[in-house]
XYZ file of C-alpha atoms in Angstrom:
677
model
C -0.005 0.366 -0.172
C 1.625 3.270 -1.075
C 1.007 6.428 1.177
C -1.597 8.209 -0.946
C -3.418 4.852 -0.508
C -2.808 4.752 3.102
C -4.068 8.418 3.318
C -7.556 7.888 1.376
C -8.081 4.529 3.674
C -7.812 6.933 6.653
C -10.748 9.551 5.079
C -8.657 12.211 4.357
C -7.511 15.562 6.390
C -4.717 17.509 6.760
C -1.291 16.317 5.763
C 1.382 18.615 6.838
C 4.862 18.357 4.700
C 8.466 19.241 6.073
C 11.271 19.151 4.499
C 14.990 19.364 5.819
C 17.652 17.837 3.812
C 20.401 17.488 6.542
C 18.350 15.143 9.028
C 18.808 12.173 6.524
C 21.901 13.106 5.596
C 23.692 10.172 7.839
C 22.621 6.869 6.079
C 25.406 5.293 3.998
C 24.489 3.679 0.940
C 22.619 4.029 -1.716
C 20.582 7.365 -1.258
C 22.208 8.244 1.776
C 22.522 11.876 1.041
C 19.080 12.544 -1.016
C 17.034 15.468 -0.437
C 13.669 14.641 1.147
C 10.505 15.192 -1.340
C 7.465 16.437 -0.898
C 5.764 13.382 -1.551
C 7.383 11.292 0.899
C 7.396 13.706 3.771
C 3.781 14.002 5.477
C 4.357 13.754 8.940
C 0.876 14.601 10.245
C -2.492 13.286 9.049
C -5.753 14.707 10.920
C -8.921 12.052 10.054
C -12.287 12.803 10.016
C -12.548 10.827 13.099
C -10.417 13.103 15.014
C -7.733 10.303 15.557
C -4.212 11.764 14.164
C -2.326 9.461 12.520
C 2.169 10.734 12.785
C 4.567 9.209 10.534
C 8.392 8.893 11.473
C 11.387 7.289 9.666
C 12.520 6.435 13.307
C 11.970 3.082 14.982
C 11.095 1.920 18.666
C 13.668 -0.201 20.090
C 13.110 0.037 23.553
C 14.373 3.901 23.917
C 10.349 4.870 24.351
C 11.007 7.190 20.991
C 7.092 6.291 20.303
C 6.088 7.951 23.705
C 8.410 11.028 23.837
C 7.341 11.756 19.690
C 3.787 11.353 20.747
C 4.015 13.640 23.346
C 5.391 16.157 21.016
C 2.057 15.892 18.737
C 0.233 16.151 21.634
C 1.897 19.008 23.187
C 1.752 21.353 19.834
C -1.867 20.235 18.492
C -3.138 19.651 21.810
C -4.735 16.490 21.407
C -4.757 13.930 24.655
C -2.266 11.132 24.074
C -4.899 8.805 23.710
C -5.710 10.154 20.299
C -2.140 10.070 18.846
C -1.042 6.810 16.407
C 2.279 6.818 15.044
C 3.396 4.862 12.037
C 7.200 3.986 12.690
C 9.835 2.933 10.099
C 7.853 1.496 7.504
C 9.662 2.739 4.050
C 6.096 2.805 2.163
C 4.414 5.308 4.371
C 6.852 7.327 6.412
C 9.364 9.859 5.845
C 12.851 9.064 4.574
C 15.350 8.522 7.656
C 18.914 7.687 7.965
C 18.327 5.799 11.174
C 17.768 5.474 14.602
C 21.477 6.150 15.365
C 23.650 8.658 16.894
C 21.081 9.772 19.779
C 19.234 11.636 16.896
C 15.931 11.227 17.790
C 15.393 13.714 20.282
C 17.692 16.805 18.426
C 16.251 16.029 15.223
C 12.766 14.447 15.226
C 11.137 15.716 18.584
C 11.507 19.568 16.868
C 10.554 18.281 13.200
C 7.217 16.694 14.717
C 6.468 19.818 16.976
C 6.734 22.105 14.215
C 4.494 19.918 12.143
C 2.003 19.656 14.837
C 2.046 22.881 15.404
C 1.497 24.144 11.986
C -1.177 22.101 11.721
C -2.442 23.996 14.799
C -2.564 27.036 12.882
C -4.131 25.167 10.011
C -7.285 24.461 11.895
C -7.530 27.747 13.178
C -8.149 29.247 10.102
C -10.186 26.416 8.703
C -12.010 27.579 12.263
C -11.996 31.396 11.316
C -13.010 30.915 7.790
C -15.952 28.404 9.065
C -17.671 30.640 11.610
C -16.459 33.723 10.062
C -14.962 34.718 13.251
C -11.616 36.809 14.266
C -8.929 34.376 14.640
C -8.041 35.803 18.184
C -11.199 34.891 19.440
C -10.099 30.991 18.654
C -8.736 28.771 21.280
C -7.177 24.794 21.172
C -7.601 21.994 23.459
C -8.572 18.530 23.546
C -8.698 18.113 20.113
C -11.318 20.978 19.578
C -11.298 24.654 18.493
C -13.803 26.979 20.032
C -14.700 30.379 20.078
C -17.650 31.638 22.137
C -20.578 29.249 21.529
C -18.982 27.641 18.383
C -17.168 24.190 19.166
C -15.705 21.694 16.607
C -13.618 18.594 16.545
C -10.687 18.523 14.299
C -12.264 15.618 12.083
C -15.306 18.053 11.633
C -12.876 21.347 10.753
C -10.972 19.009 8.027
C -14.206 17.325 6.602
C -12.030 15.174 4.705
C -9.995 17.749 3.047
C -6.304 17.194 2.426
C -4.314 20.319 3.077
C -0.770 20.261 2.097
C 1.865 23.067 3.488
C 5.350 23.198 4.303
C 6.287 24.182 7.374
C 8.454 27.264 8.302
C 11.311 27.308 10.196
C 9.464 29.735 12.600
C 6.581 27.594 13.527
C 4.903 28.875 16.817
C 5.904 25.833 19.125
C 5.640 26.426 23.023
C 9.181 26.948 24.619
C 10.371 24.264 27.218
C 9.074 26.312 29.977
C 5.554 26.254 28.652
C 5.064 22.563 27.961
C 2.108 20.525 29.639
C 2.379 17.478 28.160
C 6.188 17.314 26.988
C 8.711 17.680 29.890
C 6.144 14.996 32.080
C 6.407 11.793 32.918
C 3.851 10.227 29.989
C 3.310 6.248 30.671
C 4.972 4.128 27.808
C 2.671 4.219 24.766
C 1.729 0.567 24.398
C 2.951 -0.286 27.762
C 0.054 -3.007 28.238
C 0.419 -4.714 25.324
C 4.165 -5.007 25.898
C 4.081 -6.660 29.024
C 1.123 -8.734 28.673
C 2.758 -10.513 25.654
C 0.422 -8.593 23.048
C 2.688 -6.516 21.387
C 4.131 -8.213 18.187
C 8.016 -8.235 17.685
C 9.580 -9.381 14.498
C 10.166 -12.693 15.900
C 6.631 -13.168 15.854
C 5.451 -12.024 12.306
C 3.456 -14.849 10.755
C 2.411 -14.472 6.919
C 0.251 -16.873 5.162
C 1.976 -19.735 3.825
C 4.866 -18.978 5.686
C 7.673 -21.638 5.432
C 11.117 -21.413 7.998
C 14.529 -21.030 6.897
C 17.754 -22.005 8.248
C 21.178 -20.925 6.612
C 24.548 -22.557 6.893
C 27.826 -20.987 8.074
C 31.131 -21.543 7.800
C 32.980 -23.545 10.328
C 35.427 -20.198 10.709
C 35.761 -16.412 9.391
C 37.255 -16.578 5.929
C 36.408 -20.331 5.109
C 34.773 -20.839 1.373
C 32.497 -23.341 0.338
C 34.036 -26.004 -1.544
C 31.472 -29.026 -2.220
C 28.421 -29.276 -0.913
C 26.011 -32.549 -0.851
C 22.512 -31.699 -0.624
C 20.715 -35.292 -1.267
C 20.036 -36.043 2.532
C 18.025 -32.653 3.047
C 15.975 -32.810 0.018
C 14.695 -36.197 0.836
C 13.298 -34.860 4.123
C 9.307 -34.173 3.116
C 8.390 -30.231 2.301
C 12.327 -29.191 2.577
C 14.195 -26.975 -0.401
C 18.051 -26.286 -0.198
C 18.638 -23.052 -1.480
C 22.101 -22.272 -2.874
C 23.045 -18.953 -4.283
C 26.306 -17.425 -5.167
C 26.215 -13.484 -4.781
C 27.879 -11.243 -7.263
C 29.041 -8.880 -4.193
C 29.701 -11.071 -1.329
C 28.124 -9.931 1.897
C 31.008 -8.603 4.241
C 31.739 -11.103 6.679
C 29.524 -13.995 5.107
C 31.260 -14.467 1.604
C 29.741 -15.185 -1.269
C 28.054 -18.518 -0.952
C 24.033 -18.651 0.537
C 23.235 -22.121 1.836
C 20.136 -22.709 3.323
C 17.291 -24.691 3.819
C 13.208 -23.778 4.076
C 10.418 -26.089 5.370
C 7.137 -26.012 7.031
C 8.480 -25.428 10.399
C 11.323 -24.948 12.501
C 12.397 -28.082 13.735
C 12.357 -29.652 10.202
C 14.515 -26.921 9.165
C 16.944 -27.331 11.721
C 17.306 -31.220 10.804
C 17.157 -30.292 7.156
C 20.462 -28.187 7.836
C 21.889 -30.632 10.122
C 21.942 -33.420 6.870
C 23.879 -30.808 4.799
C 27.129 -32.133 4.080
C 29.408 -29.499 3.172
C 33.579 -29.110 2.890
C 35.269 -26.087 3.433
C 38.302 -24.862 2.501
C 39.951 -22.977 5.692
C 40.446 -19.257 5.762
C 43.817 -17.407 6.159
C 45.605 -17.744 9.659
C 44.063 -14.892 11.886
C 45.186 -12.929 15.413
C 43.146 -14.076 18.515
C 41.876 -12.106 21.126
C 44.984 -12.404 23.389
C 47.220 -10.822 20.930
C 44.561 -8.214 19.294
C 45.865 -5.227 20.749
C 49.146 -5.318 19.837
C 47.931 -6.442 16.137
C 46.317 -3.305 15.971
C 49.320 -1.085 16.475
C 51.077 -3.346 14.266
C 48.385 -2.797 11.482
C 48.152 0.632 11.730
C 48.454 3.162 9.513
C 50.122 6.618 10.157
C 53.173 7.576 12.331
C 53.191 5.691 15.791
C 52.903 7.671 18.700
C 55.442 8.814 20.763
C 56.806 6.477 23.367
C 56.411 6.482 27.278
C 52.295 6.986 26.911
C 50.159 4.662 29.120
C 48.102 1.910 27.244
C 44.575 0.825 27.799
C 42.897 -2.092 25.975
C 39.458 -2.610 25.381
C 38.151 -5.686 24.214
C 35.441 -6.423 21.611
C 31.974 -7.041 22.805
C 28.554 -8.508 21.784
C 25.368 -6.278 21.750
C 23.354 -9.125 23.233
C 19.879 -7.700 22.259
C 17.013 -9.333 24.148
C 15.890 -10.256 20.584
C 17.955 -11.804 18.256
C 18.112 -10.964 14.542
C 14.890 -12.060 12.487
C 12.900 -11.167 9.442
C 10.154 -12.339 7.430
C 10.481 -11.919 3.511
C 7.213 -12.257 0.939
C 7.326 -11.365 -2.637
C 4.343 -10.528 -5.069
C 4.243 -9.367 -8.261
C 7.738 -8.346 -8.303
C 7.626 -6.886 -5.150
C 9.497 -7.361 -1.943
C 8.143 -6.657 1.498
C 10.458 -7.295 4.683
C 9.549 -7.503 8.138
C 12.281 -7.114 10.419
C 13.809 -5.475 13.265
C 16.349 -2.700 12.181
C 17.553 0.586 13.101
C 17.603 1.344 9.954
C 14.793 0.512 7.511
C 15.684 2.686 4.617
C 19.365 1.462 4.824
C 17.975 -2.176 4.893
C 15.779 -1.391 1.712
C 18.767 -0.201 0.290
C 20.834 -3.298 0.938
C 17.985 -5.163 -0.407
C 17.415 -3.472 -3.321
C 20.827 -3.489 -4.646
C 21.090 -6.971 -3.778
C 18.268 -8.043 -6.041
C 18.752 -5.183 -8.762
C 15.686 -3.728 -7.856
C 14.331 -0.047 -7.937
C 13.967 1.308 -4.309
C 10.316 1.701 -4.825
C 10.023 -2.430 -5.292
C 11.126 -2.899 -1.781
C 9.327 -2.370 1.342
C 10.721 -2.935 4.891
C 8.477 -2.810 7.766
C 10.042 -2.450 11.144
C 8.019 -3.957 14.136
C 8.958 -2.392 17.346
C 11.988 -4.733 18.086
C 13.749 -6.077 21.136
C 16.490 -3.488 21.316
C 19.310 -3.361 19.086
C 22.039 -0.898 20.630
C 23.894 0.115 17.138
C 23.969 -3.667 16.410
C 20.646 -3.655 13.836
C 22.216 -1.478 11.383
C 22.662 -3.989 8.429
C 19.775 -6.231 6.854
C 21.770 -9.766 7.657
C 18.507 -11.466 8.479
C 16.251 -9.575 5.921
C 18.870 -10.572 2.765
C 18.906 -14.349 3.636
C 14.936 -14.489 4.528
C 14.609 -12.367 1.065
C 16.834 -14.982 -0.601
C 15.105 -18.079 0.696
C 11.527 -16.906 -0.019
C 12.274 -15.854 -3.758
C 13.594 -19.486 -4.091
C 10.732 -20.877 -2.378
C 8.125 -18.842 -3.972
C 6.648 -18.397 -0.235
C 7.259 -16.235 2.481
C 10.260 -17.138 4.817
C 10.894 -16.389 7.893
C 14.325 -16.262 9.223
C 15.123 -15.779 12.648
C 18.827 -16.286 13.883
C 19.601 -18.317 17.161
C 21.341 -16.818 20.039
C 24.568 -18.580 18.979
C 24.191 -16.914 15.453
C 23.752 -13.719 16.963
C 26.498 -13.645 19.122
C 28.900 -15.275 16.510
C 27.907 -13.366 12.652
C 26.750 -10.276 13.717
C 29.327 -7.250 14.037
C 30.896 -6.181 17.540
C 31.696 -3.530 19.372
C 35.444 -2.512 17.867
C 38.121 -3.786 20.216
C 40.741 -1.037 20.891
C 44.246 -0.209 22.336
C 43.848 3.469 23.580
C 47.529 4.817 24.488
C 47.119 8.298 26.742
C 49.671 11.001 28.328
C 49.506 14.063 30.229
C 51.515 15.973 32.755
C 49.713 18.084 36.102
C 51.246 21.420 37.336
C 51.209 21.890 40.830
C 48.581 24.182 40.627
C 46.357 21.656 39.027
C 46.268 22.468 35.727
C 46.977 20.057 32.911
C 50.079 21.055 31.361
C 49.861 18.713 28.194
C 47.494 16.013 27.045
C 47.885 13.277 24.389
C 45.455 10.656 23.194
C 45.494 7.856 20.895
C 42.884 5.508 19.536
C 43.706 2.817 17.577
C 40.725 0.867 15.725
C 38.099 1.793 18.512
C 37.213 5.487 16.931
C 36.370 8.741 17.528
C 33.375 9.702 19.470
C 34.600 11.204 22.940
C 38.063 11.332 21.754
C 38.555 14.805 22.440
C 38.858 16.136 26.197
C 36.142 18.544 28.011
C 38.861 19.881 30.140
C 40.647 22.757 29.129
C 44.103 21.969 27.914
C 46.266 24.064 25.322
C 48.107 21.991 22.593
C 46.292 18.532 23.257
C 47.266 15.916 20.392
C 44.064 13.793 19.972
C 44.103 10.826 17.148
C 42.280 7.955 15.455
C 44.557 5.511 13.654
C 42.890 3.323 11.274
C 44.086 -0.371 11.406
C 43.415 -3.728 10.414
C 40.519 -5.553 12.260
C 39.908 -9.478 12.467
C 36.415 -9.262 13.503
C 33.306 -7.568 11.774
C 32.755 -4.454 13.967
C 30.062 -1.585 13.900
C 28.195 0.677 15.802
C 27.503 -0.062 19.496
C 26.041 1.858 22.005
C 28.256 5.454 22.321
C 30.495 3.791 20.018
C 34.561 4.525 21.131
C 33.045 6.824 23.897
C 32.897 3.963 26.239
C 36.937 3.085 25.614
C 37.907 6.734 25.137
C 36.440 8.178 28.217
C 37.347 4.938 30.403
C 41.379 5.710 29.306
C 40.737 9.474 29.687
C 39.004 9.566 32.847
C 41.116 6.810 35.070
C 44.265 8.453 33.918
C 42.928 11.972 35.111
C 42.894 10.128 38.686
C 46.765 9.669 38.111
C 47.258 12.646 37.014
C 45.619 14.005 40.011
C 47.111 11.541 42.262
C 50.349 12.576 41.069
C 49.829 16.133 42.569
C 47.946 15.111 45.624
C 45.029 16.469 44.722
C 41.316 15.181 45.244
C 39.983 13.990 42.054
C 36.776 16.164 41.986
C 38.669 19.147 42.821
C 40.926 18.289 40.083
C 38.377 18.063 37.245
C 36.755 20.909 38.407
C 39.683 23.371 38.255
C 40.103 22.318 34.753
C 36.624 22.487 33.609
C 36.395 26.146 33.557
C 35.581 26.263 30.016
C 32.263 24.188 30.709
C 29.513 25.069 33.015
C 27.707 22.288 32.184
C 30.006 19.669 33.266
C 31.283 21.249 36.145
C 26.997 21.403 36.568
C 26.524 17.307 36.454
C 29.994 17.161 38.713
C 28.717 19.235 41.217
C 25.122 17.546 41.405
C 26.284 13.888 41.402
C 28.899 14.820 44.175
C 26.505 16.014 46.497
C 23.821 13.283 45.851
C 26.950 10.831 46.434
C 28.423 12.572 49.597
C 31.631 12.829 48.102
C 33.438 14.907 50.751
C 32.050 12.790 53.325
C 33.198 9.555 52.161
C 34.786 7.236 54.388
C 37.541 4.790 53.354
C 37.274 1.091 55.002
C 39.391 -1.514 54.075
C 38.136 -3.224 50.998
C 36.042 -0.625 50.006
C 36.641 2.359 47.209
C 35.413 5.450 45.695
C 35.876 6.715 42.220
C 34.052 9.249 39.860
C 34.381 10.304 36.001
C 32.979 12.318 33.910
C 32.564 13.339 30.365
C 30.135 14.694 27.435
C 28.863 13.054 23.988
C 26.117 13.637 21.542
C 25.463 16.977 23.549
C 25.056 15.461 26.670
C 27.300 15.975 30.077
C 27.445 13.211 32.337
C 28.830 12.487 35.742
C 29.077 9.147 37.448
C 30.476 8.317 41.072
C 30.656 5.023 42.442
C 31.361 2.911 45.788
C 32.560 -0.697 45.083
C 33.968 -3.607 47.571
C 36.398 -5.835 46.417
C 36.918 -9.242 48.431
C 39.339 -11.861 47.119
C 40.022 -10.069 43.524
C 35.819 -9.956 43.121
C 34.513 -6.880 42.494
C 31.109 -5.944 43.974
C 29.784 -2.480 42.486
C 27.348 -1.143 45.847
C 26.076 2.194 44.637
C 26.017 4.104 41.677
C 25.270 8.075 41.572
C 24.860 9.482 37.862
C 23.864 13.190 37.214
C 22.886 13.947 33.236
C 21.957 16.727 31.517
C 20.663 16.527 28.176
C 18.993 20.328 27.725
C 15.236 19.991 28.357
C 13.948 16.729 29.653
C 11.066 15.399 27.805
C 9.951 12.581 30.084
C 12.241 12.009 33.529
C 10.714 8.853 34.224
C 11.838 7.286 30.873
C 15.161 9.453 30.768
C 15.916 7.929 34.229
C 15.159 4.263 32.962
C 17.553 5.170 30.076
C 20.080 5.980 32.548
C 19.402 2.952 34.525
C 19.843 0.729 31.736
C 22.885 2.613 30.472
C 24.809 2.028 34.095
C 23.592 -2.146 33.653
C 24.795 -1.998 30.514
C 27.938 -0.323 31.024
C 28.843 -2.576 34.091
C 28.857 -5.423 31.573
C 31.843 -3.783 29.628
C 33.566 -2.531 32.599
C 33.622 -6.115 34.599
C 32.652 -9.367 32.719
C 31.882 -8.892 28.893
C 34.466 -9.873 26.159
C 34.574 -11.579 22.737
C 36.963 -14.533 22.857
C 38.450 -15.533 19.994
C 41.232 -17.715 18.019
C 41.434 -19.770 14.787
C 38.767 -17.628 13.130
C 36.468 -18.992 15.664
C 33.985 -17.125 18.737
C 34.386 -19.411 21.751
C 31.970 -16.684 23.551
C 29.314 -17.689 21.084
C 26.426 -18.216 23.719
C 25.146 -16.764 27.061
C 26.632 -19.422 28.865
C 29.876 -18.974 28.025
C 29.365 -15.034 27.742
C 28.930 -12.802 30.935
C 26.514 -10.287 31.159
C 25.232 -8.654 34.083
C 22.806 -10.232 36.582
C 20.294 -9.193 39.006
C 22.959 -9.932 41.660
C 25.569 -7.752 40.214
C 23.116 -4.457 39.989
C 23.896 -1.733 42.809
C 21.510 0.892 43.980
C 21.089 3.266 41.375
C 20.484 6.741 41.763
C 19.843 9.340 39.281
C 20.201 13.213 39.136
C 18.506 14.951 36.320
C 19.937 18.029 35.392
C 16.736 19.819 33.441
C 18.081 22.846 31.196
C 14.883 24.423 29.874
C 16.710 27.115 28.394
C 18.803 24.113 26.064
C 16.846 22.192 23.483
C 16.820 18.170 24.329
C 19.628 15.961 22.872
C 19.838 12.511 22.914
C 19.956 10.280 26.214
C 20.315 6.614 24.815
C 24.005 6.814 24.584
C 26.413 9.351 26.739
C 25.141 7.992 30.143
C 26.769 4.746 29.576
C 30.547 5.763 29.586
C 31.084 7.145 33.178
C 30.635 3.998 34.759
C 33.716 2.007 33.653
C 36.234 4.643 34.786
C 34.502 5.445 37.809
C 34.156 1.851 38.699
C 38.021 1.695 37.501
C 38.872 4.376 39.849
C 36.859 3.244 42.832
C 38.569 -0.608 42.466
C 42.081 1.533 42.493
C 40.815 3.015 45.520
C 39.831 0.093 47.089
C 42.829 -2.260 46.214
C 46.008 0.066 45.126
C 45.878 -1.971 41.982
C 45.572 0.106 38.432
C 43.716 -1.692 36.080
C 43.887 -0.469 32.582
C 41.649 -3.367 30.465
C 38.292 -3.640 29.819
C 36.757 -5.647 31.202
C 38.568 -5.477 34.688
C 36.626 -8.274 36.883
C 39.152 -11.079 34.988
C 42.564 -8.927 35.746
C 41.169 -8.666 39.305
C 40.592 -12.456 39.717
C 44.067 -13.625 38.419
C 46.190 -10.752 39.686
């Protein structure tokens, strides 16, 4: 169904159009920098029944974007939350979008939706003034109605099925944050009841008429190539079809051969996959997780760093989403439709169109709200597999990855070698600073502290594993190295770590504010040292957010227990206080995994930590008391909160471990190193 058909089905009404070329420029692949045409840029529709349908290419992966954007519509259009419906991440119905990436929903989409709703409100006022022949200044808008004296009309009555198109001006009359009535409050999660009762359908749950189930055969190690295939035993099974496609453009990390099976049910598909007899040519020798950090520096481009810097190592880690990758593909009349969990529906559409040599408008990607992503669901791996199998089978095919497949064949957060160095003057000022990241990336690379002549570089190098986006990208590793070394500098001149940071943050009042707020809640000045217990802190900024994290830990026989974490966060004007607290608490929990437990172990082209029994994630017993402090800056535009809060956890815990033990651990994760020391 095309957008115009969808609007017709809604019964006509107001369509508000907005063009913003810059917002969609981040997507990689075909069409990444294209302009947004008027034809696909409808953001709001007001039906004759008064229901408001809003559209966004952003997707819901548990971060509550649906709720915050619904609040934006309700705020500016002045309608009840219950009368707003959102269509998200459907490439046939929603505006083109570069993806739900980079914490960009709040700073980009929230104002866009507000502007669209405010413009629609003004159009409704124009309609009412003409309808009643009254002075526009006498009109008020509330509860989905326009009123003037004895006249009252609902939005649907005013539109009467008309379709009005208008380009939204940059000066749309939106309410400033200090005047928000809906935004800025803890609006309950939209569709929360369906989620907690199990009624919500995730990509794993999608069912289509006549649907088959697919499995894919992967090589025994990275880089191995298919030498021969005996499929006779599998093909002899009732209802089983074996598919073998050789791709003109091999998928990164997978090779050119796609070998799979389709069957009427998952159990038969698994048996058919096991019945395939394949011979493989081994891939080239590769490094292991034990030698990978030296490998990064040996294979780096550009000049080497100066001698005498302090090295920190960051392990590869897996995303471990609640829901592994999943897709259902269906071909009909030359058009491909795929339901899949992805943060980039338009990016996956481009991948599919490229794979099958189709125009973009012959591919539709629909993203049901999915079970988390953390930056790990940017690509269309499962979607491509499902589409290949469905095309060969001539029926819809579901391709759900197993946990083992997710933890082996998905991409990882990059491992990194980080080297830092600096000097503190006796008065507490920083005299010099140098920071180099090998392989990890540039997120949070630049110091937030006042330093003249800082040298900060990212060094490109080879990677033995497939790698990609992860919550806060390289921010966790870069901030870990910097904030641990900041403590070392403070101790070198016998200065309190908080005082040292405050002294060097005179150029950033927002950073000062979160450090002071967190320190006060934590009771930093009144902390009391006892054997086996320690206190640490860290601060930083990324994606427009400012964070300060304080931690208390105990260390017994090399085992770390994080007892308490206080985190202050400032992301401009707060859109939803309760959901922001949830984001921060989730980031702290996830950050503990990378700080203490999580790492991908690999050797000989194979992943050893390919299931949760072998890959340690935080458990309920690991959770500390978490206290959040929201620094609400209504004078500043909202920025994203999904990434920045995670990056203070590891350095705060690392500094607390040193405070408790005198042992400085410079590798993530820290837990195994303490236990073997």
